[in-house]
Amino acid sequence: MPSPTSPNRRLLEERLTQAERRAVSSGHPMALIYCDLDDFKKVNDGLGHAAGDCVLRTVASRLRGLLREDVCLARVGGDEFIVLIEHAASRKELDVMMENLSNGIRGLIYIDGAPVSPAISCGLAMYPEDVGCAADLMRLADAAMYSIKQQGKVATYLPT
């Protein structure tokens, strides 16, 4: 029976464990940015799941193009992506990175002539500044993203 965990999520969990080990031994901080497409359900409901898949592929490609090669990008759920940054810069630089991700995925995607304008909400958590272990890092970044989404803001973080 196949695992309910996607290959992308499993790979992220492995990389996160390795990154945590390196962060502990080196003292360099790491960060997770949890991204969720805004109003993605409207795409699936209005244009169909094939259109939603096209939007997801396009957004993933745009996100990948905005990140350094050494940064891990994983799709972890329907319309959720996680960015794992080892040797994370300052919170201010990560905030700028989230703004760049948010701005960089914008741009119309045409599906059978229908324009779709993607947008994301992002939440940030840093280790060891915000949390004591990698499992908490993912949970906090996810909670920050949902809080931001509820506030109607995009590409920002919750202050600790």
Coordinates of C-alpha atoms in Angstrom, one line a residue:
M1 CA 0.0 0.0 0.0
P2 CA 1.5 3.4 -1.0
S3 CA 2.4 5.9 1.7
P4 CA 0.1 8.9 2.1
T5 CA 3.2 11.0 2.2
S6 CA 4.2 12.4 -1.2
P7 CA 7.7 11.8 -2.6
N8 CA 8.3 15.5 -2.5
R9 CA 7.3 15.7 1.2
R10 CA 9.5 12.8 2.1
L11 CA 12.5 14.3 0.3
L12 CA 11.8 17.6 2.1
E13 CA 11.7 15.8 5.5
E14 CA 15.0 14.1 4.7
R15 CA 16.6 17.4 3.7
L16 CA 15.2 19.1 6.7
T17 CA 16.7 16.5 9.0
Q18 CA 20.1 16.8 7.3
A19 CA 19.9 20.6 7.4
E20 CA 19.0 20.5 11.1
R21 CA 22.1 18.4 11.8
R22 CA 24.3 20.8 9.8
A23 CA 22.8 23.8 11.6
V24 CA 23.4 22.3 15.0
S25 CA 27.0 21.4 14.2
S26 CA 27.8 24.6 12.4
G27 CA 25.8 27.1 14.3
H28 CA 24.4 28.6 11.1
P29 CA 20.6 29.3 11.2
M30 CA 18.2 27.8 8.7
A31 CA 14.7 28.9 7.7
L32 CA 11.5 27.6 6.2
I33 CA 9.2 29.6 4.1
Y34 CA 5.7 28.0 3.9
C35 CA 3.8 29.3 0.8
D36 CA 0.2 28.7 -0.1
L37 CA -1.6 29.8 -3.3
D38 CA -4.3 32.3 -2.6
D39 CA -7.8 31.4 -3.8
F40 CA -6.6 28.3 -5.6
K41 CA -9.9 26.5 -5.0
K42 CA -11.5 29.0 -7.4
V43 CA -9.2 27.8 -10.2
N44 CA -10.1 24.1 -9.6
D45 CA -13.8 24.8 -9.2
G46 CA -14.1 27.3 -12.1
L47 CA -11.7 25.9 -14.6
G48 CA -11.2 22.3 -13.6
H49 CA -8.4 20.3 -12.0
A50 CA -6.4 20.1 -15.3
A51 CA -6.2 23.9 -15.2
G52 CA -5.3 23.8 -11.5
D53 CA -2.4 21.4 -12.4
C54 CA -1.2 23.7 -15.1
V55 CA -1.2 26.7 -12.6
L56 CA 0.7 24.6 -10.0
R57 CA 3.3 23.6 -12.6
T58 CA 3.7 27.2 -13.7
V59 CA 3.9 28.5 -10.1
A60 CA 6.5 25.8 -9.2
S61 CA 8.6 26.7 -12.2
R62 CA 8.4 30.4 -11.4
L63 CA 9.4 29.8 -7.7
R64 CA 12.3 27.5 -8.7
G65 CA 13.5 30.2 -11.1
L66 CA 13.6 32.7 -8.2
L67 CA 15.7 30.6 -5.9
R68 CA 19.4 29.7 -5.7
E69 CA 20.3 26.2 -6.7
D70 CA 21.2 25.2 -3.1
V71 CA 17.7 26.1 -1.8
C72 CA 15.2 23.2 -1.5
L73 CA 11.8 23.8 -3.0
A74 CA 9.1 21.2 -2.3
R75 CA 5.4 20.9 -3.1
V76 CA 4.0 19.5 0.1
G77 CA 0.3 19.6 -0.4
G78 CA -2.4 20.5 -2.9
D79 CA -1.3 24.1 -3.3
E80 CA 1.4 24.4 -0.7
F81 CA 5.1 24.8 -1.2
I82 CA 8.0 24.9 1.3
V83 CA 11.3 26.6 0.7
L84 CA 14.1 25.4 2.9
I85 CA 17.1 27.7 3.2
E86 CA 20.2 26.5 4.9
H87 CA 22.7 29.2 6.2
A88 CA 19.7 31.5 6.4
A89 CA 20.4 35.2 6.2
S90 CA 18.9 37.8 8.5
R91 CA 15.1 37.9 9.0
K92 CA 15.1 41.1 7.0
E93 CA 16.8 39.4 4.0
L94 CA 14.3 36.5 4.3
D95 CA 11.4 39.0 4.3
V96 CA 12.8 40.4 1.1
M97 CA 13.1 36.9 -0.3
M98 CA 9.4 36.3 0.5
E99 CA 8.4 39.5 -1.2
N100 CA 10.5 38.5 -4.3
L101 CA 8.7 35.1 -4.3
S102 CA 5.3 36.7 -4.1
N103 CA 6.1 39.3 -6.8
G104 CA 7.9 36.7 -9.0
I105 CA 5.0 34.3 -9.3
R106 CA 2.7 37.0 -10.5
G107 CA 1.9 37.3 -14.1
L108 CA -1.1 36.0 -15.9
I109 CA -1.4 32.3 -16.8
Y110 CA -3.8 31.7 -19.7
I111 CA -5.7 28.5 -19.6
D112 CA -7.9 27.9 -22.6
G113 CA -8.0 31.7 -23.0
A114 CA -9.0 32.3 -19.3
P115 CA -6.5 34.5 -17.4
V116 CA -5.4 33.3 -14.0
S117 CA -3.4 35.6 -11.8
P118 CA -1.6 33.6 -9.1
A119 CA -0.7 35.0 -5.7
I120 CA 0.8 33.4 -2.6
S121 CA 0.8 33.9 1.1
C122 CA 4.0 33.1 2.9
G123 CA 5.0 32.3 6.5
L124 CA 8.5 32.2 7.9
A125 CA 10.2 30.4 10.8
M126 CA 13.9 30.3 11.6
Y127 CA 16.0 27.8 13.5
P128 CA 17.2 28.3 16.2
E129 CA 15.8 31.8 16.6
D130 CA 12.1 30.8 16.6
V131 CA 12.1 27.1 17.5
G132 CA 14.3 24.4 19.0
C133 CA 13.8 21.6 16.4
A134 CA 13.0 21.1 12.7
A135 CA 9.6 19.6 13.4
D136 CA 8.6 22.8 15.2
L137 CA 10.1 24.8 12.3
M138 CA 7.6 23.4 9.8
R139 CA 4.7 23.7 12.2
L140 CA 5.5 27.4 13.0
A141 CA 6.1 28.4 9.4
D142 CA 2.7 26.8 8.5
A143 CA 1.0 28.6 11.4
A144 CA 2.6 31.9 10.4
M145 CA 1.4 31.4 6.8
Y146 CA -2.2 30.7 7.9
S147 CA -2.2 33.7 10.2
I148 CA -0.9 35.9 7.4
K149 CA -3.6 34.5 5.0
Q150 CA -6.3 35.3 7.6
Q151 CA -5.0 38.8 7.9
G152 CA -5.1 39.2 4.1
K153 CA -1.4 39.9 3.8
V154 CA 1.1 38.4 1.5
A155 CA 4.9 37.6 1.8
T156 CA 5.5 38.6 5.4
Y157 CA 6.3 36.9 8.7
L158 CA 5.0 36.9 12.2
P159 CA 7.3 38.6 14.6
T160 CA 8.4 36.3 17.5

